mmCIF file of N, CA and C in Angstrom:
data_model
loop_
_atom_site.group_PDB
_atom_site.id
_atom_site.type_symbol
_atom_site.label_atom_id
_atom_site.label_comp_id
_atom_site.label_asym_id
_atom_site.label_seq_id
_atom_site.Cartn_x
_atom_site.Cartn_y
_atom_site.Cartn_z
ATOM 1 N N UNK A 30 130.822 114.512 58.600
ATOM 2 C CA UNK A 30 129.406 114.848 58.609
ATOM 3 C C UNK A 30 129.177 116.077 57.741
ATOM 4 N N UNK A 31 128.283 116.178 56.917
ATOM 5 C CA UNK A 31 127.565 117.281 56.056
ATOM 6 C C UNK A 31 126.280 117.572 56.647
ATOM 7 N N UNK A 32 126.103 117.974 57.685
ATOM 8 C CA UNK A 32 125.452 118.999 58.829
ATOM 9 C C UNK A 32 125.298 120.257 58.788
ATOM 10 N N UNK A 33 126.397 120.593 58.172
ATOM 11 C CA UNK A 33 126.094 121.988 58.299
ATOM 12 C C UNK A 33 126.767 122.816 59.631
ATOM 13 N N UNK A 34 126.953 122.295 60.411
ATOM 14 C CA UNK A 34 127.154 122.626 61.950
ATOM 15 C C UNK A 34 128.737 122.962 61.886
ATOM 16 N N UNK A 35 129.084 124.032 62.612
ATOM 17 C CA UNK A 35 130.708 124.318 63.087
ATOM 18 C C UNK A 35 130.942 123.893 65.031
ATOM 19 N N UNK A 36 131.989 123.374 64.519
ATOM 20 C CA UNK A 36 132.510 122.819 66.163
ATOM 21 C C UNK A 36 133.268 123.844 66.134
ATOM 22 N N UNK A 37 133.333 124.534 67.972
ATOM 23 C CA UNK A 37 134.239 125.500 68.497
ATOM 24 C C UNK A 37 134.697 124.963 69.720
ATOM 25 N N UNK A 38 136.173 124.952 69.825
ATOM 26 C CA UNK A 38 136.184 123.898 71.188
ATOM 27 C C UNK A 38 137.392 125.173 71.621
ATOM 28 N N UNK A 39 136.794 125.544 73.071
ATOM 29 C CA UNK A 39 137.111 126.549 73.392
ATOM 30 C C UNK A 39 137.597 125.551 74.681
ATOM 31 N N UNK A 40 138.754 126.470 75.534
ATOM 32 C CA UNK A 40 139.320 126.435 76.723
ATOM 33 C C UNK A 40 138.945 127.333 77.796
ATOM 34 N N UNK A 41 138.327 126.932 78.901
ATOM 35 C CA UNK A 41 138.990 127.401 80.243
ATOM 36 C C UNK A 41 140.198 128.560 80.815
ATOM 37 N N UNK A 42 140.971 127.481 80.164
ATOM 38 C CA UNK A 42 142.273 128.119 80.777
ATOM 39 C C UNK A 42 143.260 128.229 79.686
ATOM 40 N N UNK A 43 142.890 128.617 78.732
ATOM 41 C CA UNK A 43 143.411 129.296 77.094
ATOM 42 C C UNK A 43 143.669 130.633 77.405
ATOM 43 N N UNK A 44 144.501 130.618 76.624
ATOM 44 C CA UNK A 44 144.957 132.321 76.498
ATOM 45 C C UNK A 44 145.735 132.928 75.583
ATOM 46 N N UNK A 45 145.124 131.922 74.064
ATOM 47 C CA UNK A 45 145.530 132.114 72.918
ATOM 48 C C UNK A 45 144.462 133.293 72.390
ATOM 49 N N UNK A 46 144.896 134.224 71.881
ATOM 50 C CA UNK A 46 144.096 134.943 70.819
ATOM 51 C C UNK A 46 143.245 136.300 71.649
ATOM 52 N N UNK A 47 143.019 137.200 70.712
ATOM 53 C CA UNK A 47 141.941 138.313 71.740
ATOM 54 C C UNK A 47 140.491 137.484 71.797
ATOM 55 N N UNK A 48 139.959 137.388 73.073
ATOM 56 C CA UNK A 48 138.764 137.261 73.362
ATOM 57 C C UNK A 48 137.652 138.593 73.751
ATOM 58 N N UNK A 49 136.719 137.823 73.198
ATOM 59 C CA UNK A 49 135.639 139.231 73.924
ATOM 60 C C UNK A 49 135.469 138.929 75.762
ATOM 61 N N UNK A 50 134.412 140.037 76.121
ATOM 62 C CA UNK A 50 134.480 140.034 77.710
ATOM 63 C C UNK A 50 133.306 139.308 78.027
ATOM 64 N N UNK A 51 132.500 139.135 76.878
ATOM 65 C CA UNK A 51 131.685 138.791 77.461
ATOM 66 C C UNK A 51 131.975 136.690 76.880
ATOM 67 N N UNK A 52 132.462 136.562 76.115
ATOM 68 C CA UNK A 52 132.820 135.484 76.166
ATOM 69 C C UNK A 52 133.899 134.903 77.769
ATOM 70 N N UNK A 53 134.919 135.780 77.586
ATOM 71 C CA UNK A 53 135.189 135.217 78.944
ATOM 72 C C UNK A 53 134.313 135.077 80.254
ATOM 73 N N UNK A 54 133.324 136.105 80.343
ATOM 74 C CA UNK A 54 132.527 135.794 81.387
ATOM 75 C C UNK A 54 131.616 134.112 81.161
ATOM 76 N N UNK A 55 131.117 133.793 80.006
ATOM 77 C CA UNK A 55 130.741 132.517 79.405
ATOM 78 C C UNK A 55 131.647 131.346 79.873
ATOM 79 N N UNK A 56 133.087 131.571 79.499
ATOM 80 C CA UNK A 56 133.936 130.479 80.168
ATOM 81 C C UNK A 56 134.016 130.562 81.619
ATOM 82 N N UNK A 57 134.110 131.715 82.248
ATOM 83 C CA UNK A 57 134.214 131.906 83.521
ATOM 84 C C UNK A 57 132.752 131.374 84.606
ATOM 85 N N UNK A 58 131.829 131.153 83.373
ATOM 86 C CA UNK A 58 130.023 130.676 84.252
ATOM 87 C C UNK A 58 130.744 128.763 83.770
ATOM 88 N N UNK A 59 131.151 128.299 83.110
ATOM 89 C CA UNK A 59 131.252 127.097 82.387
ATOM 90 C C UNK A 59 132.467 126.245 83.644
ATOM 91 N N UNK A 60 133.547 126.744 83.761
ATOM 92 C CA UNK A 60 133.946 126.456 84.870
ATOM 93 C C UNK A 60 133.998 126.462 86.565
ATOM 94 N N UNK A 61 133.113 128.311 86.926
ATOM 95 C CA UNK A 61 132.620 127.857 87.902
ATOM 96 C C UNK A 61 131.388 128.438 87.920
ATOM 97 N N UNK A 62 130.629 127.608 87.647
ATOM 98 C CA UNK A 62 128.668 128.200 87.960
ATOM 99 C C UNK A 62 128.345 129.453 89.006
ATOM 100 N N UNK A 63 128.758 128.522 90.123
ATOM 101 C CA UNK A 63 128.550 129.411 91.495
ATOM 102 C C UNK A 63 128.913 130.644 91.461
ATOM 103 N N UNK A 64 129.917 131.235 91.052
ATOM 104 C CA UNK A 64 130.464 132.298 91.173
ATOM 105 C C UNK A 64 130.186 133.416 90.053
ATOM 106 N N UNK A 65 129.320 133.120 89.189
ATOM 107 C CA UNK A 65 128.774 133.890 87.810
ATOM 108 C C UNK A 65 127.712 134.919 88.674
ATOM 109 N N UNK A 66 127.808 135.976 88.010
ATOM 110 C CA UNK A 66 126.543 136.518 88.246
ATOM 111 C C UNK A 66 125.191 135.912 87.536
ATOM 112 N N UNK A 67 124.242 136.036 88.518
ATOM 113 C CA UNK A 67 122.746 135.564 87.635
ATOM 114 C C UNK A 67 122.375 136.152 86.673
ATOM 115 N N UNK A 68 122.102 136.035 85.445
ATOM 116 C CA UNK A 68 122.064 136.378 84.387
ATOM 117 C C UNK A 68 120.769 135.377 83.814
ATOM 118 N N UNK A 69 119.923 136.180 83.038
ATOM 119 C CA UNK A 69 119.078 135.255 82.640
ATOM 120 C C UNK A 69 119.483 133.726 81.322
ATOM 121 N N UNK A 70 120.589 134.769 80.438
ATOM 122 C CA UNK A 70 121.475 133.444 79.645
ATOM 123 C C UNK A 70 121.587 132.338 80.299
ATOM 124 N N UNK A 71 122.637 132.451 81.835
ATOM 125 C CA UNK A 71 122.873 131.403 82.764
ATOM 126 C C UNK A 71 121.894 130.446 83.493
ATOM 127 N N UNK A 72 120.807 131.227 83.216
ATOM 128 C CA UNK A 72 119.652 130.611 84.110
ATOM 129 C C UNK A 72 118.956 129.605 82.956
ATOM 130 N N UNK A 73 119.005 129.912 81.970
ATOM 131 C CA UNK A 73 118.399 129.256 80.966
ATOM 132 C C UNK A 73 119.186 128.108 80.321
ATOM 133 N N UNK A 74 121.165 128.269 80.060
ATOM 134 C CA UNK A 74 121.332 127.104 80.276
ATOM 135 C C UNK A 74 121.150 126.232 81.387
ATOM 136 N N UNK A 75 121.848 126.563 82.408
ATOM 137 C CA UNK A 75 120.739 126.069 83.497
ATOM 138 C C UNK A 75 119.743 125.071 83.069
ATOM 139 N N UNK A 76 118.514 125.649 82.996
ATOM 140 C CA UNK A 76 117.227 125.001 82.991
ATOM 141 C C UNK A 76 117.242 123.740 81.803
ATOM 142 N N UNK A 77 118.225 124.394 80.438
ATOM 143 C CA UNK A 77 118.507 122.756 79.718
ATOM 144 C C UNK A 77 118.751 121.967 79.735
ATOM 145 N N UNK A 78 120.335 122.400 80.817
ATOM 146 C CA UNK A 78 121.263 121.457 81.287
ATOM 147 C C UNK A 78 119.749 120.272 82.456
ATOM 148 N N UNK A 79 119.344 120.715 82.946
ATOM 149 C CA UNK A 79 118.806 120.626 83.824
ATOM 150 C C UNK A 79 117.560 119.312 83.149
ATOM 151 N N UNK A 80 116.787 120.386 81.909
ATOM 152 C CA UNK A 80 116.094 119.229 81.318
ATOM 153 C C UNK A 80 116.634 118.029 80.382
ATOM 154 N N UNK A 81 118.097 118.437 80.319
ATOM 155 C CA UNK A 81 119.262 117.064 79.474
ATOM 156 C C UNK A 81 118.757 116.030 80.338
ATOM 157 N N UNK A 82 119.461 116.735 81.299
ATOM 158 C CA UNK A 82 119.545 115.405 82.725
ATOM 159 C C UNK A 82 118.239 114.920 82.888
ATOM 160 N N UNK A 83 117.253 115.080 83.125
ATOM 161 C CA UNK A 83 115.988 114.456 83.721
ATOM 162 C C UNK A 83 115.344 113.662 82.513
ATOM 163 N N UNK A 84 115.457 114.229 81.233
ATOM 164 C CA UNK A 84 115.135 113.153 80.037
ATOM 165 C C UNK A 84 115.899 112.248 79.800
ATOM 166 N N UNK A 85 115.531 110.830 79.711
ATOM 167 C CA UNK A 85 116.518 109.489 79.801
ATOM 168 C C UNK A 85 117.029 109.414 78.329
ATOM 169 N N UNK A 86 116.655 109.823 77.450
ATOM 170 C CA UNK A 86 117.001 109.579 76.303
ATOM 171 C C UNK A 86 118.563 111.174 76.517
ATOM 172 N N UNK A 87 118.351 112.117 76.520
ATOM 173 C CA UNK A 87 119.427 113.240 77.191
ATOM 174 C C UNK A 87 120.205 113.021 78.122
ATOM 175 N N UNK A 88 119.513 112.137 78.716
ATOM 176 C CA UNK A 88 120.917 111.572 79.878
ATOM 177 C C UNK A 88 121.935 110.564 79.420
ATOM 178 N N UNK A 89 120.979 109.801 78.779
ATOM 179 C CA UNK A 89 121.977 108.572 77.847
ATOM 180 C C UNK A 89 122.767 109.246 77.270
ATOM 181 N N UNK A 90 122.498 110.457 76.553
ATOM 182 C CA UNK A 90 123.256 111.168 75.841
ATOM 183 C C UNK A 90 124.792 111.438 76.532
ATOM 184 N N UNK A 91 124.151 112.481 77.326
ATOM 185 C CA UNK A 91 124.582 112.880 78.183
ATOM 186 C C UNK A 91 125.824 111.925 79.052
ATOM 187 N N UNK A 92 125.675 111.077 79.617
ATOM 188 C CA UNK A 92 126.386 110.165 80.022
ATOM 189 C C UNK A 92 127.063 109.360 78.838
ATOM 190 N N UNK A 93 126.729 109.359 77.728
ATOM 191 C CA UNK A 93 127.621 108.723 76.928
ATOM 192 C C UNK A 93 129.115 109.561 76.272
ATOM 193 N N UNK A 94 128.855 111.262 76.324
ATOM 194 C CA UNK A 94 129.485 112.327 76.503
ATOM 195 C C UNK A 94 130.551 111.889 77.530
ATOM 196 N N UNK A 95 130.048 111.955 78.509
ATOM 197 C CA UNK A 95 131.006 111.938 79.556
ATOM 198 C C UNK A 95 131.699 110.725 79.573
ATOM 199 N N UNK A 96 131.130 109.727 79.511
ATOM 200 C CA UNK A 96 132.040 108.132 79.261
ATOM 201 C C UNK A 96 133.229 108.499 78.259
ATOM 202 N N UNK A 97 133.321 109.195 77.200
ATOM 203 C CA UNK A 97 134.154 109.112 75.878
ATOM 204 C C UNK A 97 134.900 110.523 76.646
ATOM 205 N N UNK A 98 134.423 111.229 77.420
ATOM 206 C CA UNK A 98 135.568 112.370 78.273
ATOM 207 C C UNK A 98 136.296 111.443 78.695
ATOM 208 N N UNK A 99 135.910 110.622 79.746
ATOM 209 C CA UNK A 99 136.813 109.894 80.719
ATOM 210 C C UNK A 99 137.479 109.154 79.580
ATOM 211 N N UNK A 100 137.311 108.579 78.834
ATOM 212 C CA UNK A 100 137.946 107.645 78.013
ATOM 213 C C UNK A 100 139.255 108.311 77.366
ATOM 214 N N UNK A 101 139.068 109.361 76.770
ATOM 215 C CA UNK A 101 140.079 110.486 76.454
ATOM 216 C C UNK A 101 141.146 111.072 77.323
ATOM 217 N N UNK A 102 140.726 111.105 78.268
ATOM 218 C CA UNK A 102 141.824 111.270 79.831
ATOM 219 C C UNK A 102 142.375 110.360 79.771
ATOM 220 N N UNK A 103 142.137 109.030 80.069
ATOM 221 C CA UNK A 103 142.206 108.224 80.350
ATOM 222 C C UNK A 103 143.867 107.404 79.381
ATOM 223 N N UNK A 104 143.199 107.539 78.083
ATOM 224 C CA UNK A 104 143.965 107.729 76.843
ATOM 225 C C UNK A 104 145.548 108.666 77.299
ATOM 226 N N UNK A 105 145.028 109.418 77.244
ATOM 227 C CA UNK A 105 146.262 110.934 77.165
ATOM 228 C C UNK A 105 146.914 110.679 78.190
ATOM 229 N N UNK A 106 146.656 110.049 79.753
ATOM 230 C CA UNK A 106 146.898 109.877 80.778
ATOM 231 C C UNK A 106 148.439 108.809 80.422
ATOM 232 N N UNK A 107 147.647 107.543 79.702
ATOM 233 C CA UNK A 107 148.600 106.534 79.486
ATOM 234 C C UNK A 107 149.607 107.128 78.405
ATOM 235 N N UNK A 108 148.971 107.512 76.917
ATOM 236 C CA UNK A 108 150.021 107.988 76.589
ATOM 237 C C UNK A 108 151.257 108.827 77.050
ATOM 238 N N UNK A 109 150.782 109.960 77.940
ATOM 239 C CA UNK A 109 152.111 110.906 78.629
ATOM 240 C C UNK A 109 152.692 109.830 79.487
ATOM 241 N N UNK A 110 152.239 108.571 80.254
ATOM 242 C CA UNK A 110 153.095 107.850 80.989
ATOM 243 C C UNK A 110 154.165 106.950 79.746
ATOM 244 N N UNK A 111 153.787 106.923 78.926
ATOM 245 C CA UNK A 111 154.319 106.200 77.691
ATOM 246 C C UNK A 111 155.650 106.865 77.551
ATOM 247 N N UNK A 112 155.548 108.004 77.125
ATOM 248 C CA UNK A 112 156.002 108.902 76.636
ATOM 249 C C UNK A 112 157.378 109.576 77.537
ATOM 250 N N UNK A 113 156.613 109.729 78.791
ATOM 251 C CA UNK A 113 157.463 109.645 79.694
ATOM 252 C C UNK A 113 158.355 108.598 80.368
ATOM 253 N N UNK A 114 157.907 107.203 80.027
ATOM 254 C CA UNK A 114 159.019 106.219 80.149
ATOM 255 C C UNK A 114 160.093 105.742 79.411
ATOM 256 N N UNK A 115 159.858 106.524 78.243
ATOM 257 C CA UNK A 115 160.484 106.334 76.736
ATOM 258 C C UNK A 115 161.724 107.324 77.194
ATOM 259 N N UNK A 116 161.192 108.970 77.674
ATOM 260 C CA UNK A 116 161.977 109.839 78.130
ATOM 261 C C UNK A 116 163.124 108.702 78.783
ATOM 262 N N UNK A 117 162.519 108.794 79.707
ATOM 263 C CA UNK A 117 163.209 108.219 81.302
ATOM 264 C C UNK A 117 164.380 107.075 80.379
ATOM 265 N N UNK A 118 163.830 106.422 80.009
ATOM 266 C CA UNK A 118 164.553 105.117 79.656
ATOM 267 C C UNK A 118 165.636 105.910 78.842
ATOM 268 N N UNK A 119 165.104 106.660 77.867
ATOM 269 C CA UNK A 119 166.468 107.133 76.821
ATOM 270 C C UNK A 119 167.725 107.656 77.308
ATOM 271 N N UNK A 120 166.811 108.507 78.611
ATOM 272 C CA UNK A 120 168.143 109.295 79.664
ATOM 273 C C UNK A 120 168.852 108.798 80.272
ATOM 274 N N UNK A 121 168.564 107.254 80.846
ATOM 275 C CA UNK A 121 168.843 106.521 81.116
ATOM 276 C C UNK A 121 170.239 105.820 80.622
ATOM 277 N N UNK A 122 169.539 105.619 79.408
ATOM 278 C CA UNK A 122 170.884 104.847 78.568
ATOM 279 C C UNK A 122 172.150 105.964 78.333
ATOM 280 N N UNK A 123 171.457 107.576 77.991
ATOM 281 C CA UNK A 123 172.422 108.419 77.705
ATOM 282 C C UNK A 123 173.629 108.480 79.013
ATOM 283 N N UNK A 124 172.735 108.263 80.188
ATOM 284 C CA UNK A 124 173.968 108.341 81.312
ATOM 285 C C UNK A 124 174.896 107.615 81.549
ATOM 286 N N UNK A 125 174.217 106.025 81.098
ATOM 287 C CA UNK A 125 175.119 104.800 81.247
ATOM 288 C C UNK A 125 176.667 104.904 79.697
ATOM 289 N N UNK A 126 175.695 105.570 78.711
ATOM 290 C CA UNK A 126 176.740 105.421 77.769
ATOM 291 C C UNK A 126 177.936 106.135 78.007
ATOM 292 N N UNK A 127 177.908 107.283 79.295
ATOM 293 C CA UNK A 127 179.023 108.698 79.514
ATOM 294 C C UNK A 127 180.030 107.602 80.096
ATOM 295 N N UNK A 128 179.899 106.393 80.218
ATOM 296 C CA UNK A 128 180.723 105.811 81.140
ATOM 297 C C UNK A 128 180.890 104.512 80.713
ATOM 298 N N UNK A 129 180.074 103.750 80.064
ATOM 299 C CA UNK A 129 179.963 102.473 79.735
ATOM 300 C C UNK A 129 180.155 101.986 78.106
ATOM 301 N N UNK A 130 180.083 100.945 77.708
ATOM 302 C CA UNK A 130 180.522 100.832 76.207
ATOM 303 C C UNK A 130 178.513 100.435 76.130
ATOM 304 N N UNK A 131 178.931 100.596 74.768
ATOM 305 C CA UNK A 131 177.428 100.477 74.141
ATOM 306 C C UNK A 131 177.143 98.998 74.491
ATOM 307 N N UNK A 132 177.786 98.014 73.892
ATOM 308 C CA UNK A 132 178.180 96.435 74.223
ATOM 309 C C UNK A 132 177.566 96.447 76.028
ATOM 310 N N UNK A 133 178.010 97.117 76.741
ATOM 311 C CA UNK A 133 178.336 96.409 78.327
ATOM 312 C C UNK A 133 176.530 96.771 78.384
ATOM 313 N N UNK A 134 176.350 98.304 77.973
ATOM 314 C CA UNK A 134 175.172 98.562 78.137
ATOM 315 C C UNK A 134 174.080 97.584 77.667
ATOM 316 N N UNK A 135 174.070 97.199 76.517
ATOM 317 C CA UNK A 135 173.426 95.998 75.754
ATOM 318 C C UNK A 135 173.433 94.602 76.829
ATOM 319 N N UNK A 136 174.001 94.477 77.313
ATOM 320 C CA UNK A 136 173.949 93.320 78.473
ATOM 321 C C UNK A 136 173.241 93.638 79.640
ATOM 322 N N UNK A 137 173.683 94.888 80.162
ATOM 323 C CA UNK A 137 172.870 95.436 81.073
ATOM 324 C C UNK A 137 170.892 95.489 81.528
ATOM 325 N N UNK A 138 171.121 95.963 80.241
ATOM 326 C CA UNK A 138 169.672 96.325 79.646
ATOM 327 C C UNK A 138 168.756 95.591 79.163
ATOM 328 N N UNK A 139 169.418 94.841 78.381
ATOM 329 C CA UNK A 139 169.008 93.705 77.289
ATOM 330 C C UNK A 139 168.334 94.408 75.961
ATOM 331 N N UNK A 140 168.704 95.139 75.824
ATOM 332 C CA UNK A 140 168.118 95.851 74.563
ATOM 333 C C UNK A 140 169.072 95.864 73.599
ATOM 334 N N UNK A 141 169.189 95.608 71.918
ATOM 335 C CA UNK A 141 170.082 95.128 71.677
ATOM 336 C C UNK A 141 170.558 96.790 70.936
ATOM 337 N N UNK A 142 171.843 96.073 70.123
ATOM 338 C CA UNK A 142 172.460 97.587 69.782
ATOM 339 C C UNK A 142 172.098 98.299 68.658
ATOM 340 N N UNK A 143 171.242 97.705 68.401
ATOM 341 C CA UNK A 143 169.746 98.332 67.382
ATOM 342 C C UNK A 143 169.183 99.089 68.005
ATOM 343 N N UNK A 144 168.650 98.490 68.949
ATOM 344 C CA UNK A 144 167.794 99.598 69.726
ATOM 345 C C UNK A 144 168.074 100.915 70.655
ATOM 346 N N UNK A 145 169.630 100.795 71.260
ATOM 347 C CA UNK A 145 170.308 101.258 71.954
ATOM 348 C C UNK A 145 170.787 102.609 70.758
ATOM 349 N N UNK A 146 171.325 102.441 69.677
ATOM 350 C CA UNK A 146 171.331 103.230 68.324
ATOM 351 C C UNK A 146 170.177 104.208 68.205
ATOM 352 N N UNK A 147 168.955 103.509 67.968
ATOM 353 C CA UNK A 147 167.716 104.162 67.491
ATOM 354 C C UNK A 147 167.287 105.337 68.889
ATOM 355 N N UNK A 148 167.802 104.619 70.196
ATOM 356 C CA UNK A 148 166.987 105.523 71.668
ATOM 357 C C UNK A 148 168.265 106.379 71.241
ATOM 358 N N UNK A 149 169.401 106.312 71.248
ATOM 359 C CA UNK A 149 170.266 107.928 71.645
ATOM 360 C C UNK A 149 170.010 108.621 70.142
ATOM 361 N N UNK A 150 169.330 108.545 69.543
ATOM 362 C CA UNK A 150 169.116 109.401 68.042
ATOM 363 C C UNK A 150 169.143 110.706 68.532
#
């Protein structure tokens, strides 16, 4: 996009880099509302957030935001299980090989000795 616009995608629970105080107080209203002091800034997002939601065309928005959050979890969720079965499985084979021939393992497993090669890399 040629917008013009800069994306800043800030964390919560980051703790890369010097921040200002009053930015952390910003993340600290963003994660928990309740506990911010009232501040007229806060009150005024507030009142946007507030008129997002009640306009259907801002809510669509709005909810379409959040659909593509969940979708992204959702994503990252499966990948780390991916990722982590790939782990699991590789460690797997590494234990069987301390004891077993690559061959016996290949029967075992059914994975052939191509693949058994490529996982202990």
């Amino acid at each position: 996009m040629n917008d013009k616009t800069a994306k800043i995608f800030l964390s919560t629970k980051g703790n890369k880099g010097p921040v200002s105080d009053r930015l952390i107080e910003l993340l600290g209203y963003i994660e928990h509302p309740e506990k911010v002091p009232e501040k007229p800034l806060y009150r005024n997002i507030e009142n946007e957030v507030t008129k997002v939601r009640m306009d259907p065309e801002g809510r669509h928005s709005y909810m379409l935001v959040e659909a593509k959050i969940m979708d992204a979890r959702r994503y990252g969720r499966e990948e780390g299980e991916k990722v982590g079965r790939e782990s699991e499985r590789k460690n797997m084979i590494c234990k069987m090989l301390e004891s077993t021939s690559k061959e016996e393992v290949s029967k075992l497993t059914g994975l052939s000795l191509e693949e058994i090669e490529e996982l202990i890399k």
